[in-house]
Short mmCIF file of C-alpha atoms in Angstrom, two decimals:
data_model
loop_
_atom_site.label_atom_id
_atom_site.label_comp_id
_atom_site.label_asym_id
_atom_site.label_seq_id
_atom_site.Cartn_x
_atom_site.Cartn_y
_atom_site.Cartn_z
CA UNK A 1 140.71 120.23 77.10
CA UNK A 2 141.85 119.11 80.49
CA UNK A 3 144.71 120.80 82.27
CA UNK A 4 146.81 119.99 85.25
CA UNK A 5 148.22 122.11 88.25
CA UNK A 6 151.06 121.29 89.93
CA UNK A 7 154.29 122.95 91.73
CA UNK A 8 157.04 121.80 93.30
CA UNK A 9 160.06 122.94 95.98
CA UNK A 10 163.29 122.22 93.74
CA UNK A 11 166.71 121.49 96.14
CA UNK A 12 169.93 120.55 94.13
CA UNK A 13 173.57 120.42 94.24
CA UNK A 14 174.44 122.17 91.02
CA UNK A 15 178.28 122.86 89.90
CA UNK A 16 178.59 126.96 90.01
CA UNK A 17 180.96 129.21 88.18
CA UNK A 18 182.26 132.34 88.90
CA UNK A 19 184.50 135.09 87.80
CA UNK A 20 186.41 138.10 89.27
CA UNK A 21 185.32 141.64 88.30
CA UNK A 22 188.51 144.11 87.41
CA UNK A 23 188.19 147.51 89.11
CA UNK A 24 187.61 150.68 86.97
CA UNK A 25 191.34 151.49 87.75
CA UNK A 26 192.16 148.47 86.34
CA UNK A 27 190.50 148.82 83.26
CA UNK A 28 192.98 150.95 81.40
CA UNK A 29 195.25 148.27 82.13
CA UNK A 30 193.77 144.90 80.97
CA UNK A 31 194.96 144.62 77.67
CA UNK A 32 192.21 143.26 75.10
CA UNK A 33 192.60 139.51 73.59
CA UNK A 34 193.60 139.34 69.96
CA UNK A 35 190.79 138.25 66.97
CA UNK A 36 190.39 134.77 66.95
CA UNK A 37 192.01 133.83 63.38
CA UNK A 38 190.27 131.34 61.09
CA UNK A 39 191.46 127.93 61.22
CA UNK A 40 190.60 124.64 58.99
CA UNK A 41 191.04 120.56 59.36
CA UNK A 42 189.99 118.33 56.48
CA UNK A 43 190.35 114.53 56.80
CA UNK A 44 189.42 111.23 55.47
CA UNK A 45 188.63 107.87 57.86
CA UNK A 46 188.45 104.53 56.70
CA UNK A 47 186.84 101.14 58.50
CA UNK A 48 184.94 98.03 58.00
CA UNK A 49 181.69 97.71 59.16
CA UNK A 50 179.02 94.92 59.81
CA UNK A 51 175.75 93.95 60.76
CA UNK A 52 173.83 91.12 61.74
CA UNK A 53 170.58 89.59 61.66
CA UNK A 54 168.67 89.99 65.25
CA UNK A 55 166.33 87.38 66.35
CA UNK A 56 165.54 86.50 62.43
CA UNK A 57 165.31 89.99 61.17
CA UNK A 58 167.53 91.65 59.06
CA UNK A 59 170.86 90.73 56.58
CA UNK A 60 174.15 89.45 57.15
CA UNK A 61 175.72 92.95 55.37
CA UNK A 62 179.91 94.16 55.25
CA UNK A 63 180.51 97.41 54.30
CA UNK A 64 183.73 99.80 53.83
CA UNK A 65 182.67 102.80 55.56
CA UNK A 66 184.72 105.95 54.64
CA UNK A 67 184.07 109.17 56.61
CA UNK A 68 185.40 112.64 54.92
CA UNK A 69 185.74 115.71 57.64
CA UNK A 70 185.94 118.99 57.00
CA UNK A 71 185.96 121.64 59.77
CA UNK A 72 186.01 125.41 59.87
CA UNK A 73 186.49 127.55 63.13
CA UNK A 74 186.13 131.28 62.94
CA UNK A 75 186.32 131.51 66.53
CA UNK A 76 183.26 132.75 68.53
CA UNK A 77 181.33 133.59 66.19
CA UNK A 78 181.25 131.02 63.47
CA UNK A 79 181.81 127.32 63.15
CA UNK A 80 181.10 124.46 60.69
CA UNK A 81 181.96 120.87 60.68
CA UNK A 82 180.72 118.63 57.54
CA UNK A 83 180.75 114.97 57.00
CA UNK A 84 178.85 112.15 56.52
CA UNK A 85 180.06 107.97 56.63
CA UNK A 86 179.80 106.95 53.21
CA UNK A 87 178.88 102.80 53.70
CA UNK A 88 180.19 100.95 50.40
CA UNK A 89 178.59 97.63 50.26
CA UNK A 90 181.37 94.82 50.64
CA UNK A 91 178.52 91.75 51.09
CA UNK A 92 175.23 91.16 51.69
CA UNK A 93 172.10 93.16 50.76
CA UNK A 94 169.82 89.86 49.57
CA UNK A 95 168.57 90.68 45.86
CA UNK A 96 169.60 93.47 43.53
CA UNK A 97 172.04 95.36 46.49
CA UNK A 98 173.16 98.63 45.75
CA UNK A 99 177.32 100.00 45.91
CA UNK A 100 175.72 102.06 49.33
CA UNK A 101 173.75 101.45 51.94
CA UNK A 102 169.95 102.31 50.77
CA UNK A 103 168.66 102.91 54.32
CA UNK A 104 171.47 106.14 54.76
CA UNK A 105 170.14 108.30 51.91
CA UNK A 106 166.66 107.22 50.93
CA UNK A 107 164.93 110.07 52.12
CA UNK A 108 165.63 114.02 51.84
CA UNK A 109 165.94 114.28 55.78
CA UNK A 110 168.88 111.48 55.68
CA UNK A 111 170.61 114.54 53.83
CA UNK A 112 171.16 116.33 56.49
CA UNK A 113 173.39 114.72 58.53
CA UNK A 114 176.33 115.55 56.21
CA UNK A 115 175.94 118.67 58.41
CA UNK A 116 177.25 117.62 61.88
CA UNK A 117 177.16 121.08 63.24
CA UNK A 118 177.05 124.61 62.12
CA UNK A 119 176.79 127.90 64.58
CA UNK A 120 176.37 131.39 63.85
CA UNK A 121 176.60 133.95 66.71
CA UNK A 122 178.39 133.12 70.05
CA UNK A 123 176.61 132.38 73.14
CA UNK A 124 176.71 136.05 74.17
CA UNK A 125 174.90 137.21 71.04
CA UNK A 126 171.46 138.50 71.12
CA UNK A 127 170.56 136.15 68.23
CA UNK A 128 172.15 132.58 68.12
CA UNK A 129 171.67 129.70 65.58
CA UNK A 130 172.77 126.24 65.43
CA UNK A 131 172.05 123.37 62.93
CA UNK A 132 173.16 119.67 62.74
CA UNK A 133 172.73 117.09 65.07
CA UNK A 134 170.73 117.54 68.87
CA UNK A 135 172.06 115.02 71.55
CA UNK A 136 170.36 115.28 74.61
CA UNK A 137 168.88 118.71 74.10
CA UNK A 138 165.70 120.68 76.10
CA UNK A 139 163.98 123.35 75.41
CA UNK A 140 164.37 126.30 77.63
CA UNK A 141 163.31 124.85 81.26
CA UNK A 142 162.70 121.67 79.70
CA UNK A 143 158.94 121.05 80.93
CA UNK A 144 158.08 120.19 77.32
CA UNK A 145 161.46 118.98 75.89
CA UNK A 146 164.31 117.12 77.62
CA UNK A 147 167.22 115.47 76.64
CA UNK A 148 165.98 114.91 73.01
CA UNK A 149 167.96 112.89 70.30
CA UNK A 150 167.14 113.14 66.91
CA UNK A 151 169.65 110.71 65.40
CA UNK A 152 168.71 107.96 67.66
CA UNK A 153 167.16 105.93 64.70
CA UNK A 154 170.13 104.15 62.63
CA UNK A 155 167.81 104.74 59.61
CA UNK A 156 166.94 108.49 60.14
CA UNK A 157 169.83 110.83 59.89
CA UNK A 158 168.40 114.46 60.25
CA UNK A 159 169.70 117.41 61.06
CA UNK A 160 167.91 119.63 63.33
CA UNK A 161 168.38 123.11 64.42
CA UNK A 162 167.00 125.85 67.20
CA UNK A 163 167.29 129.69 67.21
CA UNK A 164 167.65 131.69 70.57
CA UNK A 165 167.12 135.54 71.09
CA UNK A 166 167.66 138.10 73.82
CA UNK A 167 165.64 141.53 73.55
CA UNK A 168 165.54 142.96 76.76
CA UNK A 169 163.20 140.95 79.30
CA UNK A 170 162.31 138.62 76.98
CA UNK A 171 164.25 135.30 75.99
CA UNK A 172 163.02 133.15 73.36
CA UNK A 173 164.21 129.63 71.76
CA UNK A 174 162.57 127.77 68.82
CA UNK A 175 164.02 124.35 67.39
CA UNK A 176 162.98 121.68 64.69
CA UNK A 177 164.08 118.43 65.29
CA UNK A 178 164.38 117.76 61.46
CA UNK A 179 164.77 121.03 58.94
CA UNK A 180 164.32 119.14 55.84
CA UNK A 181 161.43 117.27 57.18
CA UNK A 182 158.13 117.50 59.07
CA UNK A 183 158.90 116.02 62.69
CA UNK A 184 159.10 118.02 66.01
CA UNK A 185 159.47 121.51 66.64
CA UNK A 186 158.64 124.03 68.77
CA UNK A 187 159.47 127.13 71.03
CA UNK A 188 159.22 129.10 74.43
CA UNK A 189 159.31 132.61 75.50
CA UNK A 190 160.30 133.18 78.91
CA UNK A 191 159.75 136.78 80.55
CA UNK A 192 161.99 138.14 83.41
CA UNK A 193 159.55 138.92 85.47
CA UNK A 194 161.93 140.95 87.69
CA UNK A 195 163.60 142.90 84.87
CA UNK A 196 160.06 144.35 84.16
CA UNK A 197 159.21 145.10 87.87
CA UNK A 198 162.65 146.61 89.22
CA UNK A 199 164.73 147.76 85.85
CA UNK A 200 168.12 145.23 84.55
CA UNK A 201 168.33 142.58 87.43
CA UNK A 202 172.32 142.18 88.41
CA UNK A 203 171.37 138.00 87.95
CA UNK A 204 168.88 137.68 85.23
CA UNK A 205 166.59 134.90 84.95
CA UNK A 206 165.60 134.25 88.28
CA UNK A 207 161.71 135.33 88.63
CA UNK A 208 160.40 134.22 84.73
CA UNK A 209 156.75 133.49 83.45
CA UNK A 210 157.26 131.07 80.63
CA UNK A 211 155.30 129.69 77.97
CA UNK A 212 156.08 126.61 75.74
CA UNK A 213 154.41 124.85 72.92
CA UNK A 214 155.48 121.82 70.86
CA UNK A 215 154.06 119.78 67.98
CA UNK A 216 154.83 116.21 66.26
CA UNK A 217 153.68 116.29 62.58
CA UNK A 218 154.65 112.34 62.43
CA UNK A 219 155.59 112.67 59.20
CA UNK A 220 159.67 112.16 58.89
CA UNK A 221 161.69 109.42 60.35
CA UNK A 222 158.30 106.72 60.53
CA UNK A 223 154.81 107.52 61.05
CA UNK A 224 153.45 108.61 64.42
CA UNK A 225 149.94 110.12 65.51
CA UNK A 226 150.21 114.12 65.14
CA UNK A 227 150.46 115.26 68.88
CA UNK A 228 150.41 119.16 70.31
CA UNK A 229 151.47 120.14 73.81
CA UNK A 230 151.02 123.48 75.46
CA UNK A 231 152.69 124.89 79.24
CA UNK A 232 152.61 127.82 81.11
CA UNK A 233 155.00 128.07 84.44
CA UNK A 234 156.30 130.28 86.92
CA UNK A 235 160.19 129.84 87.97
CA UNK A 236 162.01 131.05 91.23
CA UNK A 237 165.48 131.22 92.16
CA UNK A 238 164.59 131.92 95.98
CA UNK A 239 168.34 130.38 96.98
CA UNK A 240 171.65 130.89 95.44
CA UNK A 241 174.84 130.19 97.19
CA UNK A 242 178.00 127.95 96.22
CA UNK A 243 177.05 124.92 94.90
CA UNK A 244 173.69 124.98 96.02
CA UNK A 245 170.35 126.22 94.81
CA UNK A 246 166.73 126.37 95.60
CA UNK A 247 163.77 126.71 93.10
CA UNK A 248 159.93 126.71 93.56
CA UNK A 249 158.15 125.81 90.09
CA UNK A 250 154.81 125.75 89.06
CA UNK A 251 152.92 125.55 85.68
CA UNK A 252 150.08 124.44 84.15
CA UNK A 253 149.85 122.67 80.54
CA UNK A 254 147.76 120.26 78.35
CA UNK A 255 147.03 119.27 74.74
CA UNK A 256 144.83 122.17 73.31
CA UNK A 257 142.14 120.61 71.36
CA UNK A 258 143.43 117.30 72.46
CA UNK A 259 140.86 116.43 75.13
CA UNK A 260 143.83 115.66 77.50
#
């Protein structure tokens, strides 16, 4: 198994947030904000839609495409949204069509993406889940997993979900890009190296020891070779001011087993 070493000096312009502190005086004061009450939208969209034959391939198809929504907020804590476009055939389809559009539901992953999202715990919750669709999403510090779409296929409609926990130093995240099916998925643990060393840091996260690991089963979505990828790394925050921030990196990872 070969391995590679590498590190780098990180300099970036990064937006930065803040927020005042209240005094202890002031505590007594501040009154608390009300319960988030539960709140609900349901609709129903209607459109046309087409598509074309590219460079010889594919049908001249028309479709009525109508979209039911149905969305539940229950505030920090909870949220759902359902709905998936429901494509009734209008033309097209060569031999034998079907009402609806075969390539939307003819596997058990295309099921999922009458779930557009659903989230359980807020992100100030130890534990933290989410389900539904993943646009542009990374794992952790992103060494393994960046900016990953798993609807990207107009033929694969999955939804995928990832799980994040907080116990003390540690911080952990695991995600499958498809939950009905056997695709991508994988996790990281990240340890705050400080929090060990010198008791609750007053900015956590900025000295961490991380380890990822991912794995393609290639079996959802299209075939593709069954890949695994490992990574260790290091992170420092040696820099934090106002819009600016500087971070030294460095890590180590392979395929284990893979010969690469």
């Amino acid at each position: 198994m070969g391995y590679r070493w590498w590190a780098v000096l990180w300099l970036g312009l990064l937006p930065m947030r803040g927020a005042a502190t209240a005094s202890p005086d002031a505590k007594d004061s501040v009154l608390k904000e009300p319960s988030r009450s539960w709140s609900s939208l349901a609709r129903m969209e209607a459109t046309t839609l087409t598509f074309q034959p590219r460079a010889g391939v594919g049908t001249h198809e028309g479709f009525m495409q109508v979209e039911p929504t149905l969305i539940l907020d229950g505030g920090a804590e909870f949220g759902l949204n359902l709905g998936a476009p429901m494509r009734l055939r209008l033309w097209g389809g060569g031999e034998s069509p079907g009402l609806m559009r075969k390539e939307d539901w003819d596997s058990l992953s295309d099921w999922g993406h009458v779930v557009r999202g659903l989230k359980l715990g807020s992100d100030n919750a130890p534990v933290g889940i989410w389900f539904g669709a993943m646009e542009s999403y990374s794992l952790l510090s992103a060494h393994l997993v960046r900016r990953y779409s798993n609807r990207s296929n107009p033929d694969y409609h999955p939804a995928g979900g990832f799980l994040t926990g907080t116990l003390g130093p540690l911080y952990t995240q695991a995600f499958a890009s498809d939950v009905l099916g056997a695709r991508l998925m994988g996790a990281e643990v990240a340890l705050d190296v400080q929090h060990i060393l010198f008791g609750h840091p007053r900015e956590q996260g900025r000295y961490t020891l991380a380890l990822s690991a991912v794995h393609d089963w290639g079996q959802a979505g299209g075939r593709a070779p069954s890949v695994t990828l490992a990574h260790l790394d290091g992170t420092a925050v040696v820099v934090v001011r106002p819009g600016f921030e500087a971070h030294l990196l460095a890590g180590w990872g392979g395929r284990p087993g893979g010969g690469g």
